[in-house]
C-alpha positions as a Markdown table, in Angstrom:
| # | Residue | x | y | z |
|---|---|---|---|---|
| 1 | Met | 178.7 | 147.8 | 114.8 |
| 2 | Glu | 175.6 | 149.7 | 115.9 |
| 3 | Thr | 175.5 | 151.1 | 119.5 |
| 4 | Thr | 172.1 | 151.6 | 121.2 |
| 5 | Pro | 171.8 | 153.6 | 124.5 |
| 6 | Ile | 169.9 | 151.7 | 127.3 |
| 7 | Leu | 168.5 | 153.5 | 130.3 |
| 8 | Lys | 170.1 | 152.3 | 133.5 |
| 9 | Gly | 168.9 | 155.0 | 135.9 |
| 10 | Tyr | 165.6 | 156.8 | 136.5 |
| 11 | Asn | 166.1 | 160.2 | 135.0 |
| 12 | Arg | 165.9 | 160.2 | 131.2 |
| 13 | Asp | 167.3 | 163.7 | 130.9 |
| 14 | Val | 170.8 | 162.8 | 132.3 |
| 15 | Ala | 173.2 | 161.3 | 129.8 |
| 16 | Glu | 175.1 | 159.3 | 132.5 |
| 17 | Asn | 172.0 | 157.3 | 133.1 |
| 18 | Tyr | 172.4 | 155.5 | 129.8 |
| 19 | Arg | 174.9 | 152.8 | 128.9 |
| 20 | Pro | 175.9 | 151.8 | 125.4 |
| 21 | Ile | 174.9 | 148.4 | 124.2 |
| 22 | Ser | 176.6 | 147.2 | 121.0 |
| 23 | Ile | 174.4 | 145.4 | 118.6 |
| 24 | Ala | 176.6 | 142.8 | 116.8 |
| 25 | Ser | 175.9 | 141.3 | 113.5 |
| 26 | Ala | 175.5 | 137.5 | 113.1 |
| 27 | Val | 179.0 | 137.3 | 111.5 |
| 28 | Gly | 180.4 | 139.3 | 114.5 |
| 29 | Lys | 178.8 | 136.9 | 116.9 |
| 30 | Val | 180.1 | 133.9 | 115.2 |
| 31 | Leu | 183.6 | 135.5 | 115.1 |
| 32 | Glu | 183.3 | 136.3 | 118.8 |
| 33 | Ser | 182.3 | 132.7 | 119.6 |
| 34 | Phe | 185.3 | 131.4 | 117.7 |
| 35 | Met | 187.7 | 133.7 | 119.4 |
| 36 | Asn | 186.3 | 132.9 | 122.8 |
| 37 | Ser | 186.7 | 129.1 | 122.0 |
| 38 | Ala | 190.3 | 129.6 | 120.7 |
| 39 | Val | 191.5 | 131.8 | 123.7 |
| 40 | Thr | 189.8 | 129.4 | 126.2 |
| 41 | Lys | 191.5 | 126.3 | 124.7 |
| 42 | His | 194.9 | 128.2 | 124.7 |
| 43 | Leu | 194.5 | 129.1 | 128.4 |
| 44 | Val | 193.4 | 125.6 | 129.4 |
| 45 | Phe | 196.1 | 123.8 | 127.3 |
| 46 | Asn | 198.8 | 125.9 | 128.8 |
| 47 | Glu | 197.3 | 125.5 | 132.4 |
| 48 | Met | 197.0 | 129.3 | 132.7 |
| 49 | Leu | 193.6 | 129.2 | 134.6 |
| 50 | Thr | 193.2 | 128.2 | 138.3 |
| 51 | Ser | 190.4 | 126.0 | 139.7 |
| 52 | Lys | 189.0 | 129.2 | 141.1 |
| 53 | Glu | 188.5 | 130.8 | 137.7 |
| 54 | His | 184.8 | 130.5 | 136.8 |
| 55 | Ser | 184.3 | 133.0 | 134.1 |
| 56 | Phe | 183.7 | 131.6 | 130.6 |
| 57 | Arg | 184.5 | 128.1 | 131.6 |
| 58 | Gln | 182.4 | 125.0 | 130.9 |
| 59 | Gly | 180.3 | 123.9 | 133.9 |
| 60 | Lys | 181.3 | 127.0 | 136.0 |
| 61 | Leu | 179.1 | 130.0 | 136.5 |
| 62 | Thr | 179.0 | 133.2 | 138.5 |
| 63 | Glu | 176.7 | 131.3 | 140.9 |
| 64 | Thr | 179.3 | 128.5 | 141.4 |
| 65 | Ser | 181.9 | 131.1 | 142.2 |
| 66 | Leu | 179.5 | 132.7 | 144.8 |
| 67 | Leu | 178.8 | 129.2 | 146.2 |
| 68 | Asp | 182.6 | 128.4 | 146.6 |
| 69 | Ala | 183.1 | 131.8 | 148.4 |
| 70 | Tyr | 180.1 | 131.1 | 150.6 |
| 71 | Lys | 181.3 | 127.7 | 151.5 |
| 72 | Tyr | 184.8 | 129.0 | 152.3 |
| 73 | Val | 183.4 | 131.8 | 154.6 |
| 74 | Thr | 181.0 | 129.6 | 156.4 |
| 75 | Glu | 183.8 | 127.1 | 157.1 |
| 76 | Leu | 185.9 | 129.8 | 158.7 |
| 77 | Val | 182.9 | 131.1 | 160.7 |
| 78 | Asp | 182.3 | 127.5 | 161.9 |
| 79 | Gln | 185.9 | 127.5 | 163.1 |
| 80 | Arg | 185.3 | 130.8 | 164.9 |
| 81 | Val | 187.7 | 132.6 | 162.6 |
| 82 | Asp | 187.1 | 136.3 | 162.0 |
| 83 | Val | 186.2 | 137.0 | 158.5 |
| 84 | Asp | 186.2 | 140.3 | 156.6 |
| 85 | Val | 184.6 | 140.5 | 153.2 |
| 86 | Val | 185.3 | 143.2 | 150.7 |
| 87 | Leu | 182.9 | 143.6 | 147.8 |
| 88 | Leu | 184.2 | 145.3 | 144.6 |
| 89 | Asp | 182.1 | 146.6 | 141.7 |
| 90 | Phe | 183.8 | 145.9 | 138.4 |
| 91 | Ala | 180.8 | 146.8 | 136.3 |
| 92 | Gln | 182.6 | 149.2 | 134.1 |
| 93 | Ala | 186.2 | 147.7 | 134.5 |
| 94 | Phe | 186.4 | 146.5 | 130.9 |
| 95 | Asp | 185.3 | 149.9 | 129.6 |
| 96 | Lys | 188.5 | 151.3 | 130.9 |
| 97 | Val | 190.9 | 148.7 | 129.5 |
| 98 | His | 193.6 | 150.3 | 127.4 |
| 99 | Pro | 193.6 | 148.4 | 124.1 |
| 100 | Lys | 197.4 | 148.6 | 123.6 |
| 101 | Arg | 198.1 | 147.3 | 127.1 |
| 102 | Leu | 195.7 | 144.5 | 126.6 |
| 103 | Glu | 197.4 | 143.5 | 123.3 |
| 104 | Ile | 200.8 | 143.5 | 125.0 |
| 105 | Lys | 199.6 | 141.3 | 127.9 |
| 106 | Leu | 197.8 | 138.9 | 125.5 |
| 107 | His | 201.0 | 138.7 | 123.4 |
| 108 | Ala | 203.0 | 138.0 | 126.6 |
| 109 | Ile | 200.9 | 134.9 | 127.3 |
| 110 | Gly | 201.1 | 133.7 | 123.8 |
| 111 | Ile | 197.8 | 135.0 | 122.4 |
| 112 | Asn | 198.3 | 136.8 | 119.1 |
| 113 | Ser | 197.0 | 136.6 | 115.6 |
| 114 | Ala | 199.3 | 133.7 | 114.9 |
| 115 | Ala | 198.2 | 131.7 | 117.9 |
| 116 | Thr | 194.5 | 132.0 | 117.0 |
| 117 | Ser | 194.9 | 131.1 | 113.2 |
């Protein structure tokens, strides 16, 4: 798989201002789509996703997640309840996932090579 650096900052001379983008082949994209479908079906079938889970689900988007949060906060404000909001940036969270730990966690919830075959 080829990796292409994409400028994310303003200074082209600083290496940290670039982020790697992987250019996947058509076969890789088809395999990724198949794996996404198989994992999602496993999680839905085993009821491992809550109604609040919006990522990678049919009919649910980042926007619907934000709308749910907005509705919840405005209902609390209407009831004169104090509300604190904490915003976290997970932009690079998946860049720091330890592959072996991920494999162990996936295996623990029943996702392994045998489950996706």
